[in-house]
mmCIF file of C-alpha atoms in Angstrom:
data_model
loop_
_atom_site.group_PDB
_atom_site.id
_atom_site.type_symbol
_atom_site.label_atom_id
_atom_site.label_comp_id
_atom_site.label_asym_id
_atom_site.label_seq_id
_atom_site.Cartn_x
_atom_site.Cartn_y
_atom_site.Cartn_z
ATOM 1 C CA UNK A 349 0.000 0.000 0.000
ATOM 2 C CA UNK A 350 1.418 3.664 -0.040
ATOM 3 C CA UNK A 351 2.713 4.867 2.535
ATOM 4 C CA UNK A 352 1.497 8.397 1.638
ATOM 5 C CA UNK A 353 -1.808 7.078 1.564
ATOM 6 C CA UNK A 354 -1.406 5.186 4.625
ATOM 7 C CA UNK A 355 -0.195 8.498 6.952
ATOM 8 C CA UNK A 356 -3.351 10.120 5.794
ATOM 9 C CA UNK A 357 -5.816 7.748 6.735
ATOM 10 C CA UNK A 358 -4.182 6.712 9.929
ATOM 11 C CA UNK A 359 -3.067 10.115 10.807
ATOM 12 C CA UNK A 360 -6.923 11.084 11.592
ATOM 13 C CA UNK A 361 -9.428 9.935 14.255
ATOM 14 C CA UNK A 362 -11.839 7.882 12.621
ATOM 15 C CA UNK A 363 -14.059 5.641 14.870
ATOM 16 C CA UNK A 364 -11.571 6.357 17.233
ATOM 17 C CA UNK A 365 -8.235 5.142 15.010
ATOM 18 C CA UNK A 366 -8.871 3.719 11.369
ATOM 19 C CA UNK A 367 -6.016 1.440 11.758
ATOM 20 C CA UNK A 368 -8.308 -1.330 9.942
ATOM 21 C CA UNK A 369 -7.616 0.659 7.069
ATOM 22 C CA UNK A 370 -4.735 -1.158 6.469
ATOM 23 C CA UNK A 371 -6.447 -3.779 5.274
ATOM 24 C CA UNK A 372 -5.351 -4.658 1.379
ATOM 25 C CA UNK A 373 -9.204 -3.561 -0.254
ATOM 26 C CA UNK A 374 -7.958 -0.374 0.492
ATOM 27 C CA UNK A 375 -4.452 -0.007 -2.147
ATOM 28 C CA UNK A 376 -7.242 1.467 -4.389
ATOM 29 C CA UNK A 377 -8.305 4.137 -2.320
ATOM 30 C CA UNK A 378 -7.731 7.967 -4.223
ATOM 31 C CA UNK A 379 -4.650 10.557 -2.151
ATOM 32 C CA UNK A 380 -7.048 13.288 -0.679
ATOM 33 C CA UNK A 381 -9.046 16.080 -2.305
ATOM 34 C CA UNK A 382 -8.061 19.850 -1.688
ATOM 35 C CA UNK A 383 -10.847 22.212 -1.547
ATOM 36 C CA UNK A 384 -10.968 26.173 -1.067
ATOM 37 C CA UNK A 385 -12.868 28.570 1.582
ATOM 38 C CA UNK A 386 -16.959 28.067 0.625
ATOM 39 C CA UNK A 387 -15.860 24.750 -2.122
ATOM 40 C CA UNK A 388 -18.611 22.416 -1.697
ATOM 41 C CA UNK A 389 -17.515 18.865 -1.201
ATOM 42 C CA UNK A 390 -20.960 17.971 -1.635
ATOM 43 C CA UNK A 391 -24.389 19.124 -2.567
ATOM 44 C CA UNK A 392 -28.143 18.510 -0.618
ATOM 45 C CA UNK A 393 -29.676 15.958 -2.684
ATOM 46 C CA UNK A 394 -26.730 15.025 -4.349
ATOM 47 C CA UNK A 395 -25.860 10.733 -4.966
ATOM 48 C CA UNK A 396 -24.524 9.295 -1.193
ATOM 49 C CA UNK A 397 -21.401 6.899 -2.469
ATOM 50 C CA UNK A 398 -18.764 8.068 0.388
ATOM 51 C CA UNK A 399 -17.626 8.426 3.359
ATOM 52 C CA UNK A 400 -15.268 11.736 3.984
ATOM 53 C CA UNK A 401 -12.366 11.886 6.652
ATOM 54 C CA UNK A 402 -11.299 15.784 6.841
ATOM 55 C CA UNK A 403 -7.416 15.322 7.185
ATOM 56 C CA UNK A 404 -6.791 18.862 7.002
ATOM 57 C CA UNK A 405 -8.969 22.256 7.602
ATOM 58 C CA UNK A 406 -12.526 22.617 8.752
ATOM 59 C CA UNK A 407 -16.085 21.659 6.971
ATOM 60 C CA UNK A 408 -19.044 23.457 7.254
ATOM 61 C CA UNK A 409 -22.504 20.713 7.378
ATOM 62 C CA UNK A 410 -25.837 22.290 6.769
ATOM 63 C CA UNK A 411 -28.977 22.096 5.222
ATOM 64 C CA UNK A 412 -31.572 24.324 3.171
ATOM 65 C CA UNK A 413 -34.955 24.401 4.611
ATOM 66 C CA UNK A 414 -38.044 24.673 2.082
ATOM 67 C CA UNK A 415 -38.188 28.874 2.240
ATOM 68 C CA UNK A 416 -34.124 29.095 1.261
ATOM 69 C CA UNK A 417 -33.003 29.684 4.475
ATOM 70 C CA UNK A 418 -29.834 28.216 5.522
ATOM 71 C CA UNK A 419 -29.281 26.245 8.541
ATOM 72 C CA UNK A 420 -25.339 24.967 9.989
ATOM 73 C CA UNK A 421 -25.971 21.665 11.617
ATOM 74 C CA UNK A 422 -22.230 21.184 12.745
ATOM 75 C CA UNK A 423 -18.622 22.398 11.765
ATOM 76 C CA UNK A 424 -16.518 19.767 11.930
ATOM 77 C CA UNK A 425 -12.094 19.466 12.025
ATOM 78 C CA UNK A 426 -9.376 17.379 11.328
ATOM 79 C CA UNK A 427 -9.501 13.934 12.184
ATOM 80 C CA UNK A 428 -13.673 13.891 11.760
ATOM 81 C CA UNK A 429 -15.571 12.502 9.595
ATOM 82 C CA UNK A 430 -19.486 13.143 7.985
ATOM 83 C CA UNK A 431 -21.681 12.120 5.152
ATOM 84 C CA UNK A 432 -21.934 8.857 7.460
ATOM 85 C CA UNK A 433 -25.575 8.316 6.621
ATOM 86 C CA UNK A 434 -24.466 6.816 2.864
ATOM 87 C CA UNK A 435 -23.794 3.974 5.236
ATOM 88 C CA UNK A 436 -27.379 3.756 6.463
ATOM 89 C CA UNK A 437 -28.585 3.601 3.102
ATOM 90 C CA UNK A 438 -29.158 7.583 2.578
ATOM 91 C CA UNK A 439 -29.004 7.354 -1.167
ATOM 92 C CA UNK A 440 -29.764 10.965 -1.786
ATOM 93 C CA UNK A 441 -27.395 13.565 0.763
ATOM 94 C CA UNK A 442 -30.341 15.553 3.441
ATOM 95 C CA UNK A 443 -27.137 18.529 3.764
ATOM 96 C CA UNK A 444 -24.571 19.770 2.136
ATOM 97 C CA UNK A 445 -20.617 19.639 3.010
ATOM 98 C CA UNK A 446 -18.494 22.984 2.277
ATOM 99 C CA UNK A 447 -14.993 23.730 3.070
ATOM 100 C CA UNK A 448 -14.376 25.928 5.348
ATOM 101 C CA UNK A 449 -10.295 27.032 4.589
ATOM 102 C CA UNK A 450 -8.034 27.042 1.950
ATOM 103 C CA UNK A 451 -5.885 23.862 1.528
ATOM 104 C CA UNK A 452 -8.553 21.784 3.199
ATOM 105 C CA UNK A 453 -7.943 17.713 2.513
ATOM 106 C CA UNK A 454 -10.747 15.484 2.836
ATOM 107 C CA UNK A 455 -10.312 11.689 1.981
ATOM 108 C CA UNK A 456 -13.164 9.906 0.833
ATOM 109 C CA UNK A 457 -13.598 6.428 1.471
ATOM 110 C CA UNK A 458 -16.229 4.431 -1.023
ATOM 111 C CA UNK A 459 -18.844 2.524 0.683
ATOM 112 C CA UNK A 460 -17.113 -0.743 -0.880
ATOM 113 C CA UNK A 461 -13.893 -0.133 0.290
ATOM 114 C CA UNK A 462 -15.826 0.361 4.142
ATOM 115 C CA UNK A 463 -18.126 -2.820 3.757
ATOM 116 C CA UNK A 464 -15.018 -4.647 2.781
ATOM 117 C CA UNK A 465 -13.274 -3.374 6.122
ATOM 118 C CA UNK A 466 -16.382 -4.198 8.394
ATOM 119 C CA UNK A 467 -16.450 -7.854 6.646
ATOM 120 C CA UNK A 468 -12.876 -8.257 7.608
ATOM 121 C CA UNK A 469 -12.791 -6.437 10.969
ATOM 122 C CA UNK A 470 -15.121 -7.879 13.942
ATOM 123 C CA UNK A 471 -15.553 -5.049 15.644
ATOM 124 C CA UNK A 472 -15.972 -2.462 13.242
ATOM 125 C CA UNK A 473 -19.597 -2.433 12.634
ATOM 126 C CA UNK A 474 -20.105 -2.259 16.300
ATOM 127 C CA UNK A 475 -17.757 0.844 16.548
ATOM 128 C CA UNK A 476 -19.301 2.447 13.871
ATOM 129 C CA UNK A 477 -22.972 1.713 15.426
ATOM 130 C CA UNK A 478 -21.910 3.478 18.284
ATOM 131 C CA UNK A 479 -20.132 6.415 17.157
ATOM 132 C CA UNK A 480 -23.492 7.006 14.303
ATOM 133 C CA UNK A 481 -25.427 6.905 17.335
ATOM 134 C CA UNK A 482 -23.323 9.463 19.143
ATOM 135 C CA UNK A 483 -23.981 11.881 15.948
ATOM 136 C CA UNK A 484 -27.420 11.572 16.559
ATOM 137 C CA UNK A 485 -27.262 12.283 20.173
ATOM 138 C CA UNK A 486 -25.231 15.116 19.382
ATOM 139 C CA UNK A 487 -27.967 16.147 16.876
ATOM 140 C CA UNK A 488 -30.773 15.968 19.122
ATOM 141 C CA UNK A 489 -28.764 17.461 21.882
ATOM 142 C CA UNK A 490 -28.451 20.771 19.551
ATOM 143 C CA UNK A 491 -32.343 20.843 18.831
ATOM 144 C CA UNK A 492 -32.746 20.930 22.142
ATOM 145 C CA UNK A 493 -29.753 23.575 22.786
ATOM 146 C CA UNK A 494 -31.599 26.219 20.082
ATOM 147 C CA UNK A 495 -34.985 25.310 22.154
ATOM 148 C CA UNK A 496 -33.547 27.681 24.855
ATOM 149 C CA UNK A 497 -34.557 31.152 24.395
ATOM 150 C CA UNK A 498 -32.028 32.796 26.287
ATOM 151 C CA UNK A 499 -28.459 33.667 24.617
ATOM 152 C CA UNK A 500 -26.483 33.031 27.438
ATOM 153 C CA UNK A 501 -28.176 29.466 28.074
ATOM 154 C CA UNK A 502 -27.515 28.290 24.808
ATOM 155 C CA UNK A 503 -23.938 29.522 24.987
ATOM 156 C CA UNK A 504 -23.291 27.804 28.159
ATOM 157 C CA UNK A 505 -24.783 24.851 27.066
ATOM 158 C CA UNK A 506 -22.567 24.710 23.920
ATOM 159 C CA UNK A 507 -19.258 24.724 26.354
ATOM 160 C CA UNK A 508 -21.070 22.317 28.028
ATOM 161 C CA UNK A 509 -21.297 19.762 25.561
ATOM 162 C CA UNK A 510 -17.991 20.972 24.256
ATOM 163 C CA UNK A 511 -16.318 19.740 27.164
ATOM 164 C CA UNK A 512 -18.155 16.609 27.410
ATOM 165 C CA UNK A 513 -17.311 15.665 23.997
ATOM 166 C CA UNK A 514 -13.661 16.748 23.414
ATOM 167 C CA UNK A 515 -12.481 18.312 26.537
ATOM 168 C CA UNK A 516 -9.505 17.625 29.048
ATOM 169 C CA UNK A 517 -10.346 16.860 32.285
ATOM 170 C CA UNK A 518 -7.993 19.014 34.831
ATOM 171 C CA UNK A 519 -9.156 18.332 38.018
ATOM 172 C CA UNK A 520 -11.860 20.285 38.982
ATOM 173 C CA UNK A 521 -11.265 21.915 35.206
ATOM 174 C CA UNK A 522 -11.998 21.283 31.993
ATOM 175 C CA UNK A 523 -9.695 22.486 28.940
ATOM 176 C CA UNK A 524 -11.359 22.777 25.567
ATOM 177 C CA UNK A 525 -9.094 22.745 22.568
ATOM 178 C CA UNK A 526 -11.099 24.260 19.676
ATOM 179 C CA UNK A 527 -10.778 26.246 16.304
ATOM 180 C CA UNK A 528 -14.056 27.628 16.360
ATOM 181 C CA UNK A 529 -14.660 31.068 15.949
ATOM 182 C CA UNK A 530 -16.413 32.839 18.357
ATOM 183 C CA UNK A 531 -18.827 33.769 14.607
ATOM 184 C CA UNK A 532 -19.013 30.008 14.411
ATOM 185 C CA UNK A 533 -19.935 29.690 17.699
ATOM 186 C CA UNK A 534 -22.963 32.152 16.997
ATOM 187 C CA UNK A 535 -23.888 30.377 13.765
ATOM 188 C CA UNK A 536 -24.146 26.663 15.716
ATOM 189 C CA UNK A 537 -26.173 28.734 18.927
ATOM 190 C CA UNK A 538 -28.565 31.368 16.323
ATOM 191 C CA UNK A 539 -26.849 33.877 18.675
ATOM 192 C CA UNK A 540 -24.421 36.972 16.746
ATOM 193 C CA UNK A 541 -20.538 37.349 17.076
ATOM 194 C CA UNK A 542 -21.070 39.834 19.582
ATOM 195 C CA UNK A 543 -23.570 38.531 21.521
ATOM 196 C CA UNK A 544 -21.667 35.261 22.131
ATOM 197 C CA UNK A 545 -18.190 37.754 22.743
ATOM 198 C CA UNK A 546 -19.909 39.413 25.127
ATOM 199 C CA UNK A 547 -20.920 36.140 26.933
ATOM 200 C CA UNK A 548 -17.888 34.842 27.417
ATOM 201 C CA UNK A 549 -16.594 37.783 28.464
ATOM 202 C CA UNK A 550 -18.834 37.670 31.302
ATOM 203 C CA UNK A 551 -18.180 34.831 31.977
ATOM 204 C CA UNK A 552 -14.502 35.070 31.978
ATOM 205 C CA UNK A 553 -14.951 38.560 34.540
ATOM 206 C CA UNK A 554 -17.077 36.021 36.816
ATOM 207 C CA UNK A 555 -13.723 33.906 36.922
ATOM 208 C CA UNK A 556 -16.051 31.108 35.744
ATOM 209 C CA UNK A 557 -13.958 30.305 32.687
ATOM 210 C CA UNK A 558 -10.344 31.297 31.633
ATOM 211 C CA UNK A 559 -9.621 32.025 27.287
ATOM 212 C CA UNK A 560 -6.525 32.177 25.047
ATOM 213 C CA UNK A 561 -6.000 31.330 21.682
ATOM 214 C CA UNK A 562 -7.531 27.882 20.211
ATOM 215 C CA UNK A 563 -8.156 27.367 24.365
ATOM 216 C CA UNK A 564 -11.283 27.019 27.038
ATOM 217 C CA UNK A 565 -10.658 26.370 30.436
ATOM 218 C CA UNK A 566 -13.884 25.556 32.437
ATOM 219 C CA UNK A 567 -13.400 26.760 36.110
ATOM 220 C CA UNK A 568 -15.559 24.008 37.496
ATOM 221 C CA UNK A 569 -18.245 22.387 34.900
ATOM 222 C CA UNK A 570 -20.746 21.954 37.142
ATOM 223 C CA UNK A 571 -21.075 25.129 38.591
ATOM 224 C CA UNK A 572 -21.144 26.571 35.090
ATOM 225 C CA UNK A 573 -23.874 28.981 35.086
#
């Protein structure tokens, strides 16, 4: 297999580690695609035949409601992975997948090449029951995040499930590694830039959370008010 090939699909966190993917039906998978800012990788409605693994850059998923509007469900990094639901049978895509930077690298994996893997691999079906399941948790969770009416709930709630999903515990603490913007922030709570700035602001003056570049620290996440 080549090696290239090999760093880039093992270099990301898929399921966890996508070290099945050394498995031989995948010599014929293609070296990653490079997208720019606001590329689409894929269009609503258009044919389901992969699975994507973003090994560099930031993706934008969302979906156009019946009046135009646009709606982000998620914005996903390196290591992640989406248009999962080809693997549920979703023939059609229900969203859209756009590049977020320059230079972003997305692999995508066929549905053969991932059948192939789950036939040879025990436990990969299991694995990727589970972590579909947490996507839809995750889903639901943020339907039920925008059902808040207040900014600041929403905003909390969104560290909240930050932390329990890809934060550090420290302690007491919790230390959230992120690229998001605080505007991406906004677009994933229906809050504005500034209302979410001013938020965490607040929040940072009540000592109840500590910021620096790419960084969250969560004073104490269950006092988090």
């Amino acid at each position: 297999m080549n090696t290239q090939r090999l760093w880039y699909l093992e270099g990301v966190d898929l399921f966890g580690k996508l070290c099945p993917i050394k498995s031989k039906s995948n010599e014929s998978v293609s070296d990653p695609r490079q997208f720019k800012a606001s590329e689409i990788i894929y269009f609503q409605d258009s044919e389901a035949k992969y699975l994507h693994v973003i090994v560099q850059g930031r993706v934008k998923i969302g979906t156009y409601l019946a009046d135009g509007k646009e709606v982000t469900k998620s914005i996903l990094g390196e290591g992640e992975v989406f248009g999962e639901m080809a693997l549920a049978g979703e023939e059609l895509r229900r969203e859209f997948a756009e590049a977020m930077e320059n230079n972003t690298l997305i692999c995508m994996l066929s549905l053969e090449d991932i059948r192939e893997l789950m036939m040879d691999e025990k436990d990969l079906s299991l694995r990727i029951m589970k972590w579909m399941g947490l996507r839809l948790r995750k889903l639901e969770r943020k339907i039920e995040l925008l059902a808040f009416r207040d900014a600041r709930t929403r905003i909390i709630e969104f560290l909240k499930d930050a932390a329990a999903w890809k934060g550090k515990p420290i302690g007491h603490e919790v230390l959230i590694r992120t690229k998001l913007t605080h505007s991406d922030i906004a677009t994933l709570t229906a809050t504005s830039r500034q209302t979410v700035s001013e938020v965490l602001n607040q929040l940072k003056s009540e000592d109840q959370i500590y910021m620096e570049r790419g960084k969250i620290l969560i004073r104490d996440i269950g006092s988090l008010n």
